[in-house]
Short mmCIF file of C-alpha atoms in Angstrom, two decimals:
data_model
loop_
_atom_site.label_atom_id
_atom_site.label_comp_id
_atom_site.label_asym_id
_atom_site.label_seq_id
_atom_site.Cartn_x
_atom_site.Cartn_y
_atom_site.Cartn_z
CA UNK A 104 -103.47 37.14 -66.87
CA UNK A 105 -101.06 39.32 -64.94
CA UNK A 106 -97.33 38.73 -65.39
CA UNK A 107 -94.21 40.63 -64.51
CA UNK A 108 -92.55 41.96 -67.69
CA UNK A 109 -89.02 41.40 -66.39
CA UNK A 110 -89.66 37.72 -65.45
CA UNK A 111 -89.21 34.59 -67.51
CA UNK A 112 -92.77 33.19 -67.59
CA UNK A 113 -92.64 29.45 -66.68
CA UNK A 114 -96.19 28.15 -65.96
CA UNK A 115 -96.29 24.75 -64.32
CA UNK A 116 -99.16 23.43 -66.37
CA UNK A 117 -102.86 24.02 -67.11
CA UNK A 118 -104.39 26.48 -64.58
CA UNK A 119 -106.14 24.73 -61.73
CA UNK A 120 -105.76 27.18 -58.86
CA UNK A 121 -108.58 29.47 -57.69
CA UNK A 122 -108.48 33.17 -58.42
CA UNK A 123 -106.97 35.56 -55.87
CA UNK A 124 -109.49 37.70 -53.90
CA UNK A 125 -107.04 40.55 -53.53
CA UNK A 126 -103.39 41.67 -53.60
CA UNK A 127 -102.36 43.08 -50.27
CA UNK A 128 -99.07 41.42 -49.22
CA UNK A 129 -95.81 40.45 -50.91
CA UNK A 130 -94.06 37.71 -48.96
CA UNK A 131 -90.36 37.05 -49.67
CA UNK A 132 -89.38 33.46 -48.81
CA UNK A 133 -85.93 31.87 -48.73
CA UNK A 134 -85.79 28.62 -50.66
CA UNK A 135 -83.31 26.53 -48.69
CA UNK A 136 -82.20 25.65 -52.20
CA UNK A 137 -81.72 27.04 -55.75
CA UNK A 138 -84.03 28.44 -58.39
CA UNK A 139 -83.23 25.54 -60.75
CA UNK A 140 -83.91 22.82 -58.14
CA UNK A 141 -87.01 24.61 -56.78
CA UNK A 142 -88.37 24.70 -60.31
CA UNK A 143 -87.91 20.96 -60.65
CA UNK A 144 -89.59 20.45 -57.31
CA UNK A 145 -92.60 22.55 -58.22
CA UNK A 146 -92.84 20.93 -61.61
CA UNK A 147 -92.65 17.28 -60.68
CA UNK A 148 -91.55 16.23 -57.21
CA UNK A 149 -94.58 17.64 -55.26
CA UNK A 150 -97.20 16.88 -57.96
CA UNK A 151 -97.39 17.69 -61.62
CA UNK A 152 -98.64 21.14 -62.59
CA UNK A 153 -100.36 23.10 -59.87
CA UNK A 154 -101.36 19.98 -57.84
CA UNK A 155 -98.66 20.55 -55.23
CA UNK A 156 -97.17 23.61 -53.63
CA UNK A 157 -95.84 26.52 -55.67
CA UNK A 158 -95.03 30.20 -55.39
CA UNK A 159 -95.78 33.01 -57.82
CA UNK A 160 -92.13 33.95 -58.41
CA UNK A 161 -88.56 32.79 -57.86
CA UNK A 162 -85.33 34.78 -57.83
CA UNK A 163 -82.10 32.99 -58.68
CA UNK A 164 -78.85 33.23 -56.71
CA UNK A 165 -75.14 32.47 -57.00
CA UNK A 166 -75.16 28.97 -55.51
CA UNK A 167 -75.40 25.41 -56.89
CA UNK A 168 -77.09 24.95 -60.21
CA UNK A 169 -77.96 28.64 -60.37
CA UNK A 170 -74.27 29.58 -60.43
CA UNK A 171 -73.60 27.17 -63.26
CA UNK A 172 -76.52 28.46 -65.28
CA UNK A 173 -75.83 32.17 -64.57
CA UNK A 174 -79.22 32.72 -62.80
CA UNK A 175 -78.10 35.20 -60.11
CA UNK A 176 -80.82 37.84 -60.00
CA UNK A 177 -82.98 36.12 -62.68
CA UNK A 178 -86.71 36.17 -61.96
CA UNK A 179 -89.01 33.31 -62.97
CA UNK A 180 -92.78 33.55 -62.70
CA UNK A 181 -94.58 30.23 -62.11
CA UNK A 182 -98.09 31.51 -61.46
CA UNK A 183 -100.32 34.20 -62.91
CA UNK A 184 -100.99 36.92 -60.35
CA UNK A 185 -104.65 36.62 -60.98
CA UNK A 186 -104.52 33.07 -59.40
CA UNK A 187 -103.43 31.82 -56.04
CA UNK A 188 -100.13 30.10 -55.28
CA UNK A 189 -99.87 27.66 -52.37
CA UNK A 190 -96.88 29.04 -50.50
CA UNK A 191 -98.67 30.91 -47.72
CA UNK A 192 -101.39 28.53 -46.45
CA UNK A 193 -104.35 30.58 -45.20
CA UNK A 194 -102.85 33.74 -46.77
CA UNK A 195 -102.96 32.32 -50.34
CA UNK A 196 -106.04 34.28 -51.43
CA UNK A 197 -104.26 37.62 -51.05
CA UNK A 198 -100.54 36.98 -50.64
CA UNK A 199 -98.10 37.25 -53.54
CA UNK A 200 -95.27 34.82 -52.86
CA UNK A 201 -91.65 35.12 -53.95
CA UNK A 202 -89.02 32.41 -53.41
CA UNK A 203 -85.43 33.59 -53.23
CA UNK A 204 -82.49 31.22 -53.81
CA UNK A 205 -79.88 30.73 -51.11
CA UNK A 206 -76.88 28.63 -50.16
CA UNK A 207 -79.07 25.76 -48.92
CA UNK A 208 -77.25 25.62 -45.58
CA UNK A 209 -77.27 27.37 -42.20
CA UNK A 210 -76.51 30.11 -41.62
CA UNK A 211 -78.44 31.23 -44.68
CA UNK A 212 -76.35 33.64 -46.75
CA UNK A 213 -77.60 37.19 -47.39
CA UNK A 214 -79.13 38.02 -50.75
CA UNK A 215 -76.51 38.77 -53.48
CA UNK A 216 -76.34 42.26 -55.01
CA UNK A 217 -78.10 41.00 -58.22
CA UNK A 218 -80.83 39.46 -56.07
CA UNK A 219 -81.31 42.73 -54.17
CA UNK A 220 -81.53 44.64 -57.49
CA UNK A 221 -84.04 42.14 -58.88
CA UNK A 222 -86.17 42.17 -55.71
CA UNK A 223 -86.19 45.97 -55.50
CA UNK A 224 -87.17 46.31 -59.19
CA UNK A 225 -89.93 43.71 -58.75
CA UNK A 226 -91.33 45.40 -55.64
CA UNK A 227 -91.39 48.79 -57.44
CA UNK A 228 -93.49 47.16 -60.16
CA UNK A 229 -95.79 45.10 -58.00
CA UNK A 230 -96.40 48.05 -55.66
CA UNK A 231 -97.39 50.36 -58.51
CA UNK A 232 -101.11 51.12 -58.64
CA UNK A 233 -100.98 50.88 -62.47
CA UNK A 234 -99.91 47.23 -62.24
CA UNK A 235 -103.24 46.31 -60.62
CA UNK A 236 -105.48 48.46 -62.82
CA UNK A 237 -107.34 45.43 -64.25
CA UNK A 238 -107.70 43.67 -60.87
CA UNK A 239 -111.07 43.51 -59.07
CA UNK A 240 -111.66 46.61 -56.87
CA UNK A 241 -110.77 44.80 -53.69
CA UNK A 242 -107.65 43.47 -55.28
CA UNK A 243 -106.08 46.75 -56.50
CA UNK A 244 -103.01 48.16 -54.94
CA UNK A 245 -103.85 51.47 -53.29
CA UNK A 246 -102.14 53.85 -50.93
CA UNK A 247 -103.87 51.88 -48.20
CA UNK A 248 -102.19 48.65 -49.28
CA UNK A 249 -105.32 47.21 -50.89
CA UNK A 250 -106.93 45.26 -48.07
CA UNK A 251 -110.35 43.73 -48.56
CA UNK A 252 -113.21 45.71 -47.06
CA UNK A 253 -113.45 43.33 -44.12
CA UNK A 254 -109.74 43.26 -43.35
CA UNK A 255 -107.94 45.31 -40.74
CA UNK A 256 -105.59 48.05 -41.89
CA UNK A 257 -102.07 46.69 -42.68
CA UNK A 258 -99.26 48.31 -40.77
CA UNK A 259 -97.52 51.08 -42.77
CA UNK A 260 -94.17 49.35 -42.59
CA UNK A 261 -93.44 45.66 -42.00
CA UNK A 262 -96.25 43.14 -41.71
CA UNK A 263 -94.18 40.27 -40.36
CA UNK A 264 -90.65 39.01 -40.40
CA UNK A 265 -89.68 35.93 -42.35
CA UNK A 266 -88.77 34.22 -39.07
CA UNK A 267 -92.26 34.65 -37.67
CA UNK A 268 -94.34 34.00 -40.74
CA UNK A 269 -96.33 31.29 -39.00
CA UNK A 270 -99.52 33.04 -37.90
CA UNK A 271 -98.08 36.14 -39.39
CA UNK A 272 -100.97 38.44 -40.04
CA UNK A 273 -104.67 38.88 -39.29
CA UNK A 274 -104.67 35.69 -37.24
CA UNK A 275 -104.14 33.58 -40.42
CA UNK A 276 -101.55 30.81 -40.41
CA UNK A 277 -99.10 31.28 -43.27
CA UNK A 278 -97.01 28.17 -42.85
CA UNK A 279 -96.98 24.81 -41.14
CA UNK A 280 -93.59 25.48 -39.50
CA UNK A 281 -91.42 28.33 -38.34
CA UNK A 282 -89.65 30.36 -41.04
CA UNK A 283 -85.99 30.85 -41.65
CA UNK A 284 -84.53 34.19 -40.77
CA UNK A 285 -82.65 35.95 -43.54
CA UNK A 286 -83.25 39.57 -42.84
CA UNK A 287 -86.15 39.30 -45.35
CA UNK A 288 -89.30 41.11 -44.68
CA UNK A 289 -92.98 40.62 -45.53
CA UNK A 290 -93.90 43.80 -47.35
CA UNK A 291 -97.39 45.31 -47.57
CA UNK A 292 -98.11 46.65 -51.03
CA UNK A 293 -97.21 50.31 -50.77
CA UNK A 294 -97.08 52.25 -54.07
CA UNK A 295 -94.05 54.31 -54.84
CA UNK A 296 -91.56 52.36 -52.70
CA UNK A 297 -88.38 51.31 -54.42
CA UNK A 298 -86.26 50.71 -51.34
CA UNK A 299 -84.87 47.17 -51.20
CA UNK A 300 -86.26 45.21 -48.23
CA UNK A 301 -82.79 43.83 -47.68
CA UNK A 302 -81.57 47.25 -46.58
CA UNK A 303 -83.30 47.06 -43.21
CA UNK A 304 -83.14 44.31 -40.58
CA UNK A 305 -86.26 42.30 -39.80
CA UNK A 306 -88.06 43.40 -36.63
CA UNK A 307 -87.60 41.22 -33.56
CA UNK A 308 -90.80 39.78 -32.00
CA UNK A 309 -91.41 40.48 -28.35
CA UNK A 310 -91.46 37.52 -25.92
CA UNK A 311 -95.14 38.20 -25.22
CA UNK A 312 -96.13 38.40 -28.87
CA UNK A 313 -94.41 36.39 -31.53
CA UNK A 314 -95.97 38.22 -34.46
CA UNK A 315 -96.99 41.88 -35.06
CA UNK A 316 -100.63 42.69 -34.60
CA UNK A 317 -102.45 45.31 -36.59
CA UNK A 318 -105.37 47.51 -35.42
CA UNK A 319 -108.73 46.70 -36.86
CA UNK A 320 -110.34 49.36 -38.99
CA UNK A 321 -113.63 50.52 -37.50
CA UNK A 322 -114.97 52.39 -40.56
CA UNK A 323 -115.69 50.81 -43.96
CA UNK A 324 -113.51 51.43 -47.00
CA UNK A 325 -114.99 53.99 -49.38
#
């Protein structure tokens, strides 16, 4: 089992999800809701336990039930990082998913300062090579962002913006509908980075290409 020490561990039930095949991407979602209501949805509304959709983590905000419960910046972990969560469709085998609470309206409000702090601290932990020391070889975080041997090299910066997460990387579809822009970024695992993703705007896709493409590696990983 791999859990984040700073998170409140809140498993949804007996483990029924397949194991992850690697850890190469952290995807920050916006909930269009609150941590408390998303927890109820994962736990019951979309199927008991892990039958329905879930993410690995959730970060509370200052809106709705979260405000009343003082959950701004609180991190909950629903799924063990050794097992898949269902938030990224074809990316589930290797994508670590994080839901972030918002104002549940458009325009979606920016992350709060406590959320930014919590996200930055989490990214520093999850991008540390030591965090993945017990993972399978192809699932460890490395300076090369831990792709599988058959995967193309991830870009050194942003893999995809939250607004273009459908078909986001390596030709895999990550969602059944277009994402919601929040200035959030999909972050390849890159050890040593503690910079908050909220500090830089999401890249704008070109008219000819809605999602970034990454060059394929022509030599095998050592």
